[in-house]
Each structure stands twice: as structure tokens, then as C-alpha cells.
Amino acid sequence: MNEIPQPNVRSSVDQEQFLKILSREEALARFEAALFPRALPSEMRALAATLGSALAEDIFAPIDVPPFDRSNVDGFAVRSADLAPASEASPVRLALNGEIIACGTAPVLQVASGTATAIATGGPLPRGADAVVMVEHTQPAGTGAIEVRRAASPGQFVSYAGSDIARDEALLRSGAIVGSREIGMLAACGIAEVKVVRKPRVAVISTGDELVQPGEMLAAAAIYDTNGAIVTAAIDENGGAAHFVGAVPDDEAKLEAAMREALAAADMLVLSGGTSKGAGDVSHRIIGRLGQPGIIAHGVALKPGKPLCLAVCDGKPVVILPGFPTSAMFTFHDMIVPVLRQMAGLPPRADAKVSAKVPVRIASELGRTEFVMVSLVDGKDGLIAYPSGKGSGAITSFAQADGFLRIDALADQMPAGTEAEVTLFTPHVRVPDLVIIGSHCTGLDIVAAPLAHAGLNVRSIAVGSLGGLAAARRGECDLAPIHLFDDKTETYNTPYLAEGLELVPGWRRMQGIVFRRGDRRFESLSAKDAVAAALADPACIMVNRNQGAGTRILVDRLLGGARPEGYWNQPRSHNAVAAAVAQHRADWGLTIAPVAQAFGLGFIPLAEEHYDFALVSARKQRPAVQAFLDALASDESRAALARAGFPPA
């Protein structure tokens, strides 16, 4: 077991480079300059195991392919000179030799003048023959003979030895990527194994006291380790051979031991978390003791991804990704994948790009290149790119987005209506069959399930009721879920419809006040009295909803101008409101009954709201829209909605 040297205070201090922020381009250039050029290790690998690898040497053909002259068709091997006078009016009669040449059968008899030998596709051409006539171009002429009514040229329907691949011909060059076609070519030459660039061995460590591996019980304030799984998979996707070491707590001695052991057995070490210089972030301090030159960059002008740490320790790259999943994956794909692919001998990724219009203004931080994940939908004049807006901690942002756009470091925003270039996560974008933009509800999953099972691609983007109406007016969606109460008419949704939109009734949701059971400020009170009690207690903290949400309108009506503690805490979902109350970060808020029940919270009914759909009339006859309307009206969906606590309209 290697002894861990005592921490060197000076080297640790020298490595404190965070806040010396580098541009993306400079950080990547420094990282690559410290690693390349380098010799790429190689290994012999069985042909079947080479798919996707880079060849480490030139490969030359050891034999001719085909190795003999062979027939391209089913027919008869003949001497072309015998058929020179053949025509429809004057057929040539040929006697059949006493053998049939099949694939894998070596000919025995010579084709003499005036004779022919039956031959199958791929059969070796017999001695004396220089052409093949197709069986369709012959007629039986009694026992043991055929008639041919057309001439044959020398070499007709014959593939000569080496006509495909000649012995000693260069088959593939070093650096070529082995695909199925290359494997077929090598197999045709009888090559059973080849030398390829060895996949870089990459050790993956997650760091943090809060991490729990999937499948284990989740303790209070703990989270499941997402980065370990997603980084490991991304390494394998890009030519590496990943080994997930596990999650290591924020203990400097334990983490250093794990890092040293992992780096000794690997070509590259990737960690996530421990880069932001918090009290528990120790990874970057350890790197200075692992080898020279140490940290190359700690802090890159990227958003998300600023805390990225890049290092080289005695020739091996060491990377510390940010802890938030989206930050980790953006920085990995943008900064680490180019290096990993070079180490694997692979070419740079060829990312597909499309042009799309951004419908809303996107604020950005001046001085940092920002990557914004987007979902693509069809608009009136082309593709529309909706920003996810979920933040760097949201793993679903990466999983559900179609791609990302880039905001330059010198810009503080991307104005609404900008035509932007979107880099796709996959080679091709599949525009959704059905687009729903507006207020989210778990009831949507119930109605959309039959569509998904039928192979339709349903895209739901949660932007709130008002945001959904705006998208519907711009023709960016098929349906906009809304639950907006109009004070003047005291009705839901209909007063908010603009020209070109029509209302499709959905279901009812009981909105109410949630609180922790046993809280005497709320128990057994009406909604009006409960709010009065909360406002009378300065220590009582509320949790609000985001602007544009139908629930937010209801909250503001209930408060009547009051702004109690917690009013500016504005999460975007019913679940987030319930979680804040259940976890004692707030004492009360507004959510729907099924969510309150799921969190085990007390619930005071306030109002039954109408969760309906603003349908874009011009899109009503689209097959996916009709499928949604059919599902919404089906007995199965209505029963499932009722069981979930959403009485159908």
C-alpha cells in the first residue's frame, strides 16, 4: 500500500487558483497543451471486440479477395468463343459436363470446347471456362445438354481473383475507426484480431457527505448520487473504459487515499463535486500533492460550469467536475470529451446543429459563456427553442432537452425573437407530435400515457398558465393547460381566450392551504381564518408560487396586498410548495389536494379550480391533437383521473 505523504502546506497554497477565471478557450488550450502530443497505448483485440475503436497500425491484405475467379450468378461456366455465333434464330448447343460447382466445391472437370458446367453463385470458375451465362438465358436441349441463344463476352459474370481486394493492398490506415463495414472487410481477409488504440481507463469518484447510491435508503438531507452513473455512462459513450470507484465523503485523508489508488490504476481520474471551495470541498487541495504540474485551471468562464477544475498529474489528466448534474455534464461534454476522444484515438464529435427562434428573453451573466438547454417545437415559421429554466441542479434538464444554445460572454442577454444556433444532443431532432405548453399537472401524465404507448412523441413544457396562453397565441403549441380565475366574471379560463383559441374542459383540482399536521395556527380553521392567523404571526413563514401561475393569482387574491415572510420564495410547482412545508422551510402555502395527501400534510380546502386546455383551433385536426382529445374523453382516462383526485369536467 502506498504511503500517503503529509500535506505540503506550500503546494496547497500554490494550487489555490480558483477565482483566477480563464476563458473556455484558454482553459481548454492549456489543458490540451499539458497532455498532448502523447503516445497512445495499443492492444491486440479480437475482431468482434473492435467496434468503435481506432486502429493503431496500418493493415494490409494477406490474401486476394476473392481468392479465386468466381461466378457472380447461377448459370453455366462456358468458353465465350463457343457462343460467338449464338442468336435467337441460331442457338448454340452445349453438352453438360458431369459435375455441378457449388460454393465451397473445387472444380474437377475442364470445360472443353462445346461443353458447359453448371455453376452456382460464388462457385469457383473451372479450368477452360472464361465466362458464365445466366440460367435464365438458356434452354434444356434433351438429356445432358443446353441451348444458348445469345453470345457471351470474356469475363461475363466473373469476379477475378483479387478484383475486390488485392494481396498486400492497404486495407485500412492507422487511426481509422472500426465500424461494421470495416469489420466485414477484415473478416473477408481472414483477419481474426487487430491492434487498436486501448480505451483510456477512467476512474470515476463522486464526492460529498450527502451522497447515497441508488437502491439505498435516502436519509434526511441526503441525495442520490446522480453524477456517478451519468459520468460513467458518458465516458463509455466517448471511447473510454469507465470504472466507478464509488462515493467518498468529504474527509481529506480518505479522499486522498481513494484518489491516489484510483489514479495509479487508471489513465485518467474524474471526480464530481468538491470544486467550489466550500468548507467541505477538498478535492482541489489534494491535487497539488498528486503530481506535476498539478492544477492547470480552476475556474472557467462558463455557465453552468464555472467551478470546473482541470489538472495534469505526472502526465495523467485529473478533472473535478461541478457537483450539480447539469453543470457536470455540460462541462464534461464541452471540455473533457475532446481530451478523452484524443486519448482514445477518436476524431472530435460531429455535433448536428439547427437554427431555431427563441420566443422569450434569456438573461445572461456578462463575462461568462453561457449554455442554455432548450426543447424544440414546431412554430409557424420554423423551429422554436424553449429554454428549460430548471437550473444546474436539474438532471431532467439534460434528459428532456433536445440541445443547447450558446450565449457569448460579451452579451448580457439573448433577446426574444433571436434566431439562434442550437447544438443537438442527438444526430437528428424529432419534433414532437404533440406540444403542450402551460401549467403542469400530474393529471397530464395520465391522459398522455395512451399517446406515448401508441408511439407518439408528446412534449410538455411547464411555463405557467399565462406563459402557455402566450405560446398558444404565437402558434408554438397545440394545447395550453390553464387554470386562471377572472374576478370580473367570477369564472375560470374562458375570459382569457383570444381569437383562434377554444376551450377544452379538463378536470377539477381542489386548491387549498397546506400545513404540517398538528400546527394549531391552522388546525380546524377555515381558509380565511387560517390566513388571518398566519399574517398575525410574524414567525409564520409562507411559500409562494411563481409569477404567471394560476395558483399565484389565487395566492395574491387571498393575501389582499399583504406580503408576509416567505412571499418572495416562488417555486414553480405544487410539489415544491408541499416539500417546503413538509421539510419545515415554510409553514404554509397553496397547493392541490393530491399533492398535500402525498406529502402527508394537513389541507384546508379553498377553491375548486378548473384545469382546462386552450386549444389552438388551427391545429385541432392534427392526428396527435385528436388522439389527445380522444384520450381525454375516454372512460379509462376519466376513471384514472378520478382515482388520482382530479374529478373530470
XYZ file of C-alpha atoms in Angstrom:
649
model
C 0.000 0.000 0.000
C 1.453 3.386 -0.943
C 2.165 5.730 1.897
C 0.248 8.983 1.724
C 2.689 11.872 2.165
C 1.871 14.517 4.698
C 0.108 17.567 3.258
C 2.545 20.136 1.904
C 1.191 23.486 3.010
C 3.127 25.426 0.386
C 1.954 23.264 -2.551
C -1.634 23.504 -1.331
C -1.397 27.258 -1.179
C 0.186 27.344 -4.645
C -2.793 25.417 -6.009
C -5.400 27.900 -4.732
C -6.246 29.143 -8.242
C -9.984 29.460 -8.002
C -11.121 32.975 -8.855
C -8.386 33.191 -11.500
C -11.109 32.633 -14.043
C -9.985 31.585 -17.514
C -11.969 31.738 -20.707
C -13.235 28.433 -22.041
C -10.815 28.594 -24.958
C -7.750 29.378 -22.835
C -8.558 26.705 -20.248
C -9.009 24.023 -22.917
C -5.842 25.110 -24.765
C -3.769 24.909 -21.560
C -5.224 21.516 -20.682
C -4.523 20.036 -24.114
C -1.025 21.560 -24.241
C -0.169 19.818 -20.966
C -1.381 16.449 -22.288
C -0.527 16.292 -25.988
C 1.223 15.094 -28.028
C 1.408 11.719 -26.290
C 1.855 8.116 -27.346
C -1.410 6.225 -27.414
C -1.201 2.763 -25.812
C -2.424 -0.085 -28.006
C -3.556 -3.678 -27.624
C -4.455 -6.649 -29.779
C -8.175 -7.273 -29.754
C -10.417 -9.918 -31.304
C -12.135 -8.624 -34.425
C -15.611 -8.821 -32.868
C -14.451 -6.598 -29.990
C -13.031 -3.769 -32.107
C -16.263 -1.960 -32.983
C -15.870 1.785 -32.406
C -12.118 1.602 -31.728
C -9.306 3.353 -33.581
C -6.721 1.243 -35.408
C -3.205 1.558 -34.011
C -1.426 0.482 -37.198
C -1.899 0.145 -40.943
C -3.470 -3.131 -42.054
C -2.557 -4.847 -45.332
C -4.449 -7.628 -47.057
C -2.807 -11.043 -46.503
C -4.736 -12.643 -49.399
C -6.600 -11.829 -52.582
C -10.354 -11.319 -52.236
C -11.871 -13.227 -53.841
C -9.053 -15.782 -53.656
C -10.114 -17.363 -56.979
C -12.099 -16.497 -60.111
C -15.771 -16.996 -59.208
C -19.225 -16.803 -60.718
C -21.469 -13.854 -59.932
C -24.679 -15.654 -60.935
C -26.367 -19.038 -61.038
C -25.778 -20.442 -64.549
C -23.237 -22.288 -66.658
C -19.467 -21.863 -66.987
C -18.637 -21.693 -70.691
C -15.970 -20.826 -73.238
C -17.045 -17.462 -74.706
C -15.631 -18.407 -78.145
C -18.178 -21.251 -78.354
C -21.056 -18.738 -78.116
C -19.826 -16.169 -80.610
C -22.328 -17.263 -83.326
C -25.270 -17.701 -80.878
C -28.530 -15.818 -81.582
C -32.273 -16.226 -81.179
C -32.515 -17.658 -84.682
C -29.417 -19.839 -84.362
C -28.889 -21.163 -80.825
C -25.658 -22.931 -79.820
C -25.965 -26.410 -78.290
C -23.547 -27.252 -75.440
C -23.076 -30.622 -73.739
C -23.168 -30.553 -69.933
C -20.168 -31.817 -68.010
C -20.840 -34.286 -65.244
C -20.388 -32.023 -62.247
C -22.158 -29.126 -60.536
C -19.945 -26.475 -58.962
C -21.443 -25.126 -55.732
C -19.937 -22.662 -53.258
C -17.056 -24.347 -51.461
C -16.721 -27.028 -54.177
C -13.462 -27.189 -56.094
C -13.962 -27.945 -59.846
C -12.605 -31.251 -61.157
C -13.501 -31.317 -64.840
C -12.170 -28.990 -67.523
C -14.640 -27.108 -69.724
C -13.696 -28.265 -73.183
C -14.901 -26.705 -76.434
C -18.606 -27.373 -76.950
C -19.300 -28.090 -73.258
C -20.590 -26.225 -70.197
C -20.600 -26.860 -66.438
C -23.464 -25.929 -64.113
C -22.240 -23.391 -61.500
C -23.813 -21.615 -58.527
C -23.277 -18.008 -57.474
C -19.871 -17.821 -55.762
C -18.639 -21.112 -57.233
C -15.012 -21.285 -58.475
C -14.655 -20.965 -62.243
C -13.413 -24.290 -63.708
C -10.371 -24.717 -65.955
C -11.096 -23.824 -69.575
C -14.064 -21.509 -68.846
C -13.774 -17.741 -69.249
C -17.426 -16.641 -68.868
C -20.722 -17.541 -67.233
C -24.175 -17.433 -68.817
C -27.214 -16.957 -66.582
C -29.525 -19.933 -66.275
C -32.388 -17.657 -67.422
C -30.646 -17.240 -70.777
C -30.537 -20.986 -71.544
C -32.964 -23.734 -72.517
C -32.712 -27.517 -71.873
C -31.848 -29.428 -75.052
C -32.661 -33.005 -74.220
C -30.701 -35.074 -71.744
C -27.350 -33.606 -70.730
C -27.339 -30.529 -72.972
C -28.467 -26.887 -73.116
C -29.088 -24.327 -75.844
C -27.811 -20.757 -75.560
C -29.381 -18.039 -77.752
C -27.038 -15.107 -77.013
C -23.311 -14.529 -77.206
C -21.116 -14.137 -74.107
C -18.127 -11.864 -73.783
C -14.947 -12.988 -72.000
C -15.234 -12.303 -68.264
C -19.054 -12.088 -68.328
C -20.462 -12.563 -64.795
C -16.996 -13.447 -63.454
C -15.204 -11.849 -60.492
C -11.476 -12.431 -60.874
C -9.118 -13.245 -58.027
C -8.090 -10.033 -56.244
C -10.666 -7.931 -58.086
C -12.142 -6.796 -54.747
C -9.016 -6.711 -52.594
C -5.508 -7.468 -53.857
C -2.894 -9.216 -51.726
C -0.677 -6.656 -49.874
C -3.134 -3.840 -50.632
C -3.552 -1.287 -47.804
C -6.921 -2.158 -46.288
C -7.140 0.414 -43.510
C -4.839 3.077 -42.190
C -3.809 3.746 -38.617
C -6.400 5.941 -36.916
C -9.339 4.586 -38.907
C -12.416 3.974 -36.781
C -13.652 0.398 -36.940
C -17.314 0.108 -37.908
C -19.392 -2.768 -39.192
C -18.147 -2.234 -42.770
C -14.522 -2.302 -41.674
C -15.122 -5.474 -39.667
C -16.617 -7.089 -42.770
C -13.591 -6.121 -44.859
C -11.159 -7.536 -42.292
C -13.178 -10.723 -41.930
C -13.125 -11.211 -45.726
C -9.330 -11.259 -45.491
C -9.358 -13.819 -42.682
C -8.013 -11.366 -40.102
C -9.103 -12.543 -36.629
C -7.547 -9.821 -34.467
C -6.124 -6.356 -34.953
C -4.132 -3.809 -32.991
C -6.269 -0.911 -31.783
C -5.767 2.069 -29.511
C -6.526 0.893 -25.995
C -9.534 2.570 -24.462
C -8.393 5.019 -21.785
C -9.094 3.610 -18.326
C -11.013 6.314 -16.487
C -11.684 6.140 -12.763
C -14.805 7.965 -11.547
C -15.278 9.181 -7.977
C -18.225 11.099 -6.579
C -17.531 13.248 -3.533
C -19.772 14.500 -0.768
C -21.116 13.505 2.651
C -24.651 13.856 1.307
C -24.426 11.189 -1.401
C -26.311 7.899 -1.298
C -26.080 5.255 -4.017
C -29.288 4.335 -5.885
C -31.064 1.447 -4.207
C -30.073 2.519 -0.687
C -32.309 4.292 1.820
C -32.334 8.071 1.483
C -31.596 9.753 4.809
C -32.627 13.277 5.787
C -30.744 15.955 3.783
C -29.190 13.222 1.610
C -29.467 12.898 -2.158
C -28.897 10.078 -4.600
C -25.601 10.106 -6.470
C -26.586 11.072 -9.997
C -23.199 12.129 -11.282
C -21.515 8.789 -10.676
C -23.907 6.989 -13.011
C -24.188 9.661 -15.704
C -20.451 10.457 -15.884
C -19.586 6.750 -16.079
C -22.043 6.285 -18.957
C -20.779 9.406 -20.766
C -17.186 8.164 -20.582
C -18.161 4.843 -22.165
C -20.106 6.747 -24.859
C -16.988 8.660 -25.837
C -14.397 5.931 -26.163
C -13.303 5.445 -22.567
C -13.476 2.432 -20.266
C -15.001 3.805 -17.090
C -14.653 2.311 -13.622
C -16.922 3.779 -10.950
C -14.985 3.712 -7.683
C -17.910 4.963 -5.586
C -18.803 7.973 -3.472
C -16.228 9.217 -0.970
C -17.136 11.544 1.940
C -15.585 14.985 2.364
C -12.737 13.650 4.502
C -9.396 14.820 3.166
C -7.364 11.766 4.212
C -9.938 9.263 2.911
C -10.441 11.173 -0.319
C -6.701 11.473 -0.958
C -6.238 7.750 -0.421
C -9.073 6.978 -2.850
C -7.730 9.413 -5.449
C -4.190 8.011 -5.265
C -5.352 4.406 -5.568
C -7.704 5.208 -8.459
C -5.130 7.281 -10.359
C -2.459 4.584 -10.001
C -4.672 2.063 -11.826
C -6.179 4.437 -14.397
C -5.138 6.699 -17.249
C -7.496 9.473 -16.133
C -9.369 10.431 -12.981
C -12.719 12.232 -12.995
C -14.353 13.485 -9.813
C -17.564 15.407 -9.325
C -18.150 17.853 -6.506
C -15.572 19.475 -4.283
C -14.615 22.292 -6.683
C -16.385 25.346 -5.295
C -14.107 25.985 -2.298
C -16.815 25.464 0.276
C -15.862 24.217 3.739
C -16.237 20.615 2.612
C -14.696 20.993 -0.836
C -11.237 19.463 -0.524
C -10.588 17.727 -3.861
C -8.721 20.615 -5.442
C -6.383 20.893 -2.445
C -5.333 17.260 -2.827
C -4.399 17.575 -6.497
C -1.280 19.598 -5.723
C 0.111 16.551 -3.919
C -0.629 14.004 -6.650
C 1.959 15.017 -9.246
C 3.247 17.756 -11.509
C 2.335 20.207 -12.932
C -0.921 19.982 -10.926
C -3.823 22.322 -11.484
C -3.987 23.840 -14.972
C -7.235 25.770 -14.486
C -9.594 26.145 -11.542
C -12.471 28.328 -12.576
C -13.672 28.698 -16.161
C -15.907 31.441 -17.546
C -18.768 29.070 -18.288
C -22.358 28.954 -17.143
C -23.129 26.361 -15.989
C -19.723 25.038 -15.039
C -17.658 27.864 -13.536
C -16.087 25.729 -10.727
C -14.515 23.243 -13.178
C -11.007 22.168 -12.155
C -8.548 20.805 -14.743
C -5.237 19.259 -13.721
C -2.441 17.052 -15.025
C -0.589 14.900 -12.512
C 2.554 13.246 -13.893
C 1.043 13.005 -17.365
C -2.416 11.843 -16.298
C -5.435 14.153 -16.596
C -7.385 14.756 -13.395
C -10.730 16.510 -13.677
C -13.041 17.759 -10.959
C -16.486 18.474 -12.346
C -19.022 20.689 -10.579
C -21.400 18.831 -8.286
C -24.676 19.866 -9.904
C -25.619 17.342 -12.600
C -26.319 19.793 -15.415
C -23.101 21.734 -14.706
C -21.172 18.471 -14.559
C -22.498 17.194 -17.871
C -22.126 20.457 -19.779
C -18.516 20.870 -18.704
C -17.805 17.185 -19.331
C -19.135 17.264 -22.896
C -17.655 20.662 -23.714
C -14.235 20.459 -22.038
C -13.441 16.823 -21.228
C -14.856 14.884 -24.182
C -12.366 16.474 -26.653
C -9.453 15.301 -24.486
C -10.939 11.857 -23.810
C -11.555 11.232 -27.505
C -7.985 12.234 -28.367
C -6.703 9.770 -25.778
C -8.882 7.072 -27.376
C -7.627 7.944 -30.863
C -11.108 9.049 -31.916
C -11.989 12.094 -34.052
C -13.793 15.076 -32.498
C -17.537 14.724 -32.039
C -19.523 15.889 -35.051
C -22.469 17.595 -33.379
C -25.511 18.337 -35.512
C -26.846 21.899 -35.410
C -30.151 23.518 -36.349
C -31.453 27.070 -36.396
C -34.389 27.962 -34.131
C -36.121 31.088 -32.859
C -36.045 31.860 -29.128
C -39.542 33.010 -28.063
C -38.597 34.595 -24.735
C -35.793 36.800 -23.470
C -32.959 34.871 -21.789
C -30.938 36.851 -19.255
C -27.229 36.023 -19.054
C -24.266 36.884 -16.884
C -21.836 39.246 -18.567
C -18.333 37.817 -18.811
C -19.283 34.113 -18.875
C -20.096 31.995 -21.899
C -23.498 30.522 -21.089
C -25.023 27.315 -22.375
C -28.809 27.136 -22.193
C -30.643 23.845 -22.702
C -33.682 24.054 -24.938
C -36.612 21.972 -26.108
C -37.530 22.261 -29.772
C -41.074 22.569 -31.104
C -42.541 23.458 -34.476
C -43.655 27.076 -34.930
C -45.403 28.924 -37.741
C -42.130 29.816 -39.455
C -39.769 27.064 -38.309
C -38.361 25.604 -35.120
C -38.872 27.270 -31.723
C -36.316 26.767 -28.920
C -37.769 26.893 -25.402
C -35.192 27.284 -22.595
C -35.578 24.711 -19.829
C -35.074 27.171 -16.987
C -34.566 24.406 -14.421
C -31.074 25.340 -13.270
C -27.759 23.499 -13.000
C -29.056 21.070 -10.376
C -31.784 19.591 -12.582
C -30.879 16.258 -14.126
C -34.143 16.252 -16.120
C -32.937 19.359 -17.958
C -30.314 17.276 -19.726
C -32.510 14.226 -20.227
C -35.521 16.087 -21.647
C -33.819 18.792 -23.721
C -33.141 18.444 -27.449
C -29.975 20.517 -27.391
C -28.439 23.750 -26.197
C -27.699 27.231 -27.439
C -24.741 29.409 -26.570
C -24.775 32.985 -25.298
C -21.476 34.777 -25.830
C -19.531 36.011 -22.806
C -19.872 39.619 -24.010
C -23.693 39.508 -24.039
C -25.902 40.063 -21.015
C -28.990 38.591 -22.664
C -30.463 36.892 -25.689
C -33.458 38.976 -26.797
C -36.816 37.362 -27.539
C -37.133 36.584 -31.230
C -33.426 35.845 -31.712
C -32.644 33.283 -34.393
C -30.110 31.083 -32.612
C -27.985 28.070 -33.486
C -28.907 25.016 -31.419
C -26.419 22.194 -30.956
C -28.306 18.913 -30.786
C -27.676 16.174 -28.232
C -28.510 13.535 -30.855
C -27.673 13.326 -34.574
C -31.256 14.121 -35.553
C -34.062 16.039 -33.880
C -37.515 14.537 -33.732
C -40.037 17.338 -33.478
C -42.809 16.309 -31.032
C -46.106 15.066 -32.427
C -47.985 16.947 -29.699
C -46.799 20.069 -27.866
C -48.382 21.133 -24.569
C -47.118 24.383 -23.029
C -48.575 25.906 -19.893
C -49.391 24.854 -16.344
C -48.211 21.398 -15.372
C -50.296 18.809 -13.569
C -49.667 15.128 -12.902
C -53.092 14.507 -14.453
C -51.429 15.306 -17.802
C -49.321 12.179 -17.450
C -52.480 10.101 -17.092
C -54.066 11.469 -20.281
C -50.834 11.438 -22.301
C -49.908 7.852 -21.384
C -52.001 6.198 -24.153
C -50.409 8.524 -26.732
C -46.902 7.613 -25.610
C -47.771 3.909 -25.672
C -49.012 4.375 -29.250
C -45.610 5.753 -30.283
C -46.481 9.468 -30.303
C -43.886 11.906 -29.004
C -45.579 14.236 -26.502
C -43.641 17.283 -25.280
C -44.902 19.098 -22.169
C -43.220 22.367 -21.175
C -44.197 23.948 -17.865
C -44.222 27.752 -18.090
C -47.404 28.556 -16.132
C -50.892 29.375 -17.378
C -50.103 32.855 -18.706
C -46.940 31.657 -20.406
C -48.925 28.868 -22.031
C -51.536 31.285 -23.359
C -48.792 33.448 -24.845
C -47.268 30.389 -26.542
C -50.681 29.366 -27.905
C -51.286 32.840 -29.342
C -47.905 32.663 -31.090
C -48.783 29.246 -32.528
C -45.971 27.445 -30.683
C -48.081 24.684 -29.135
C -51.189 22.604 -29.726
C -52.679 22.968 -26.255
C -52.074 25.285 -23.317
C -53.196 23.954 -19.908
C -54.599 26.854 -17.850
C -56.382 27.471 -14.549
C -56.990 31.223 -14.406
C -59.799 32.822 -12.401
C -61.347 36.054 -13.691
C -62.539 38.384 -10.904
C -64.979 40.302 -13.109
C -66.944 37.320 -14.392
C -66.035 35.009 -11.485
C -65.380 32.245 -13.970
C -62.354 30.191 -14.939
C -60.336 30.341 -18.160
C -62.911 31.358 -20.811
C -62.368 35.136 -20.363
C -58.657 34.654 -21.090
C -59.130 33.081 -24.511
C -58.008 35.120 -27.516
C -59.110 34.793 -31.125
C -58.021 31.464 -32.590
C -58.230 29.641 -29.267
C -61.038 27.442 -27.962
C -61.602 25.884 -24.556
C -61.400 22.141 -23.969
C -62.678 21.209 -20.479
C -60.196 19.157 -18.491
C -60.693 18.332 -14.832
C -61.146 19.926 -11.446
C -58.464 20.421 -8.809
C -59.082 21.386 -5.215
C -56.674 24.144 -4.232
C -56.078 24.726 -0.567
C -53.750 25.686 2.227
C -51.192 23.097 3.277
C -49.609 22.946 6.709
C -47.956 20.417 8.968
C -50.492 18.404 10.874
C -50.687 19.470 14.494
C -49.915 23.149 13.796
C -52.515 24.906 15.944
C -52.343 28.037 13.823
C -54.170 26.150 11.071
C -55.912 23.109 12.538
C -59.717 23.218 12.257
C -59.781 26.731 10.753
C -61.352 27.943 7.527
C -59.063 29.177 4.785
C -59.884 32.810 5.562
C -59.213 32.383 9.286
C -56.068 30.351 8.668
C -54.569 33.110 6.506
C -55.516 35.718 9.122
C -53.773 33.647 11.792
C -50.662 33.285 9.623
C -50.492 37.008 8.904
C -50.873 37.793 12.609
C -47.797 35.694 13.473
C -44.515 37.295 12.273
C -42.737 33.940 12.763
C -45.102 32.152 10.390
C -43.366 31.708 7.026
C -45.209 31.088 3.796
C -44.067 29.646 0.468
C -45.482 31.270 -2.664
C -45.703 30.269 -6.347
C -44.036 31.718 -9.450
C -45.466 34.662 -11.356
C -47.685 33.558 -14.236
C -49.004 30.527 -12.356
C -52.741 30.302 -11.775
C -52.037 29.424 -8.151
C -50.078 32.669 -7.756
C -53.148 34.663 -8.792
C -55.155 32.800 -6.161
C -52.489 33.497 -3.512
C -52.457 37.216 -4.244
C -56.254 37.384 -4.032
C -56.102 35.591 -0.701
C -53.437 37.893 0.755
C -55.133 41.099 -0.388
C -51.913 43.078 -0.731
C -50.099 41.641 2.294
C -46.515 40.473 1.780
C -45.690 38.117 4.669
C -42.357 36.451 5.341
C -41.636 33.969 2.551
C -43.742 35.736 -0.087
C -40.761 36.058 -2.436
C -39.941 32.361 -2.210
C -41.525 31.415 -5.542
C -41.063 27.761 -6.601
C -42.559 26.595 -9.889
C -44.534 23.518 -8.844
C -47.117 22.227 -6.383
C -44.662 19.592 -5.185
C -42.052 22.205 -4.318
C -44.589 24.064 -2.163
C -45.514 20.890 -0.283
C -41.848 19.910 0.152
C -41.000 23.317 1.665
C -43.754 22.897 4.249
C -43.005 19.222 4.970
C -39.299 20.000 5.469
C -40.009 22.912 7.870
C -38.580 25.527 5.485
C -42.015 27.121 5.417
C -45.174 26.798 7.489
C -47.882 27.161 4.886
C -48.606 27.604 1.187
C -51.136 26.809 -1.528
C -51.166 23.542 -3.433
C -53.615 20.922 -4.668
C -55.204 18.190 -2.560
C -53.498 15.140 -4.164
C -50.065 16.673 -3.552
C -50.890 17.534 0.067
C -52.048 13.977 0.615
C -48.892 12.533 -0.946
C -46.725 14.575 1.448
C -48.851 13.721 4.494
C -49.749 17.375 5.148
C -52.840 18.991 6.586
C -55.117 20.565 3.973
C -57.739 23.317 4.178
C -59.865 23.433 1.002
C -60.029 26.879 -0.576
C -61.428 26.660 -4.101
C -62.091 24.060 -6.735
C -60.289 25.328 -9.788
C -60.878 24.400 -13.405
C -57.833 22.895 -15.084
C -58.712 23.235 -18.776
C -56.957 23.467 -22.128
C -56.720 26.382 -24.546
C -56.687 24.617 -27.906
C -55.177 26.305 -30.956
C -58.090 25.959 -33.383
C -55.865 25.789 -36.448
C -54.213 22.651 -35.038
C -57.376 20.865 -33.955
C -57.430 18.361 -36.807
C -53.844 17.212 -36.371
C -53.773 13.454 -35.631
C -51.898 13.846 -32.332
C -54.361 16.505 -31.123
C -57.287 14.259 -31.978
C -55.580 11.389 -30.162
C -55.219 13.575 -27.060
C -58.858 14.682 -27.186
C -59.947 11.054 -27.573
C -57.812 10.019 -24.604
C -59.167 12.885 -22.508
C -62.759 11.778 -23.206
C -62.128 8.049 -22.740
C -63.687 6.162 -19.848
C -60.264 4.789 -18.877
C -58.663 8.237 -18.534
C -61.649 9.708 -16.717
C -61.609 6.862 -14.205
C -57.841 7.196 -13.703
C -58.151 10.970 -13.192
C -60.858 10.468 -10.589
C -58.718 7.922 -8.709
C -55.829 10.412 -8.693
C -58.015 13.117 -7.129
C -58.837 15.034 -10.309
C -62.607 14.816 -10.964
C -63.165 15.106 -14.748
C -65.167 18.093 -16.012
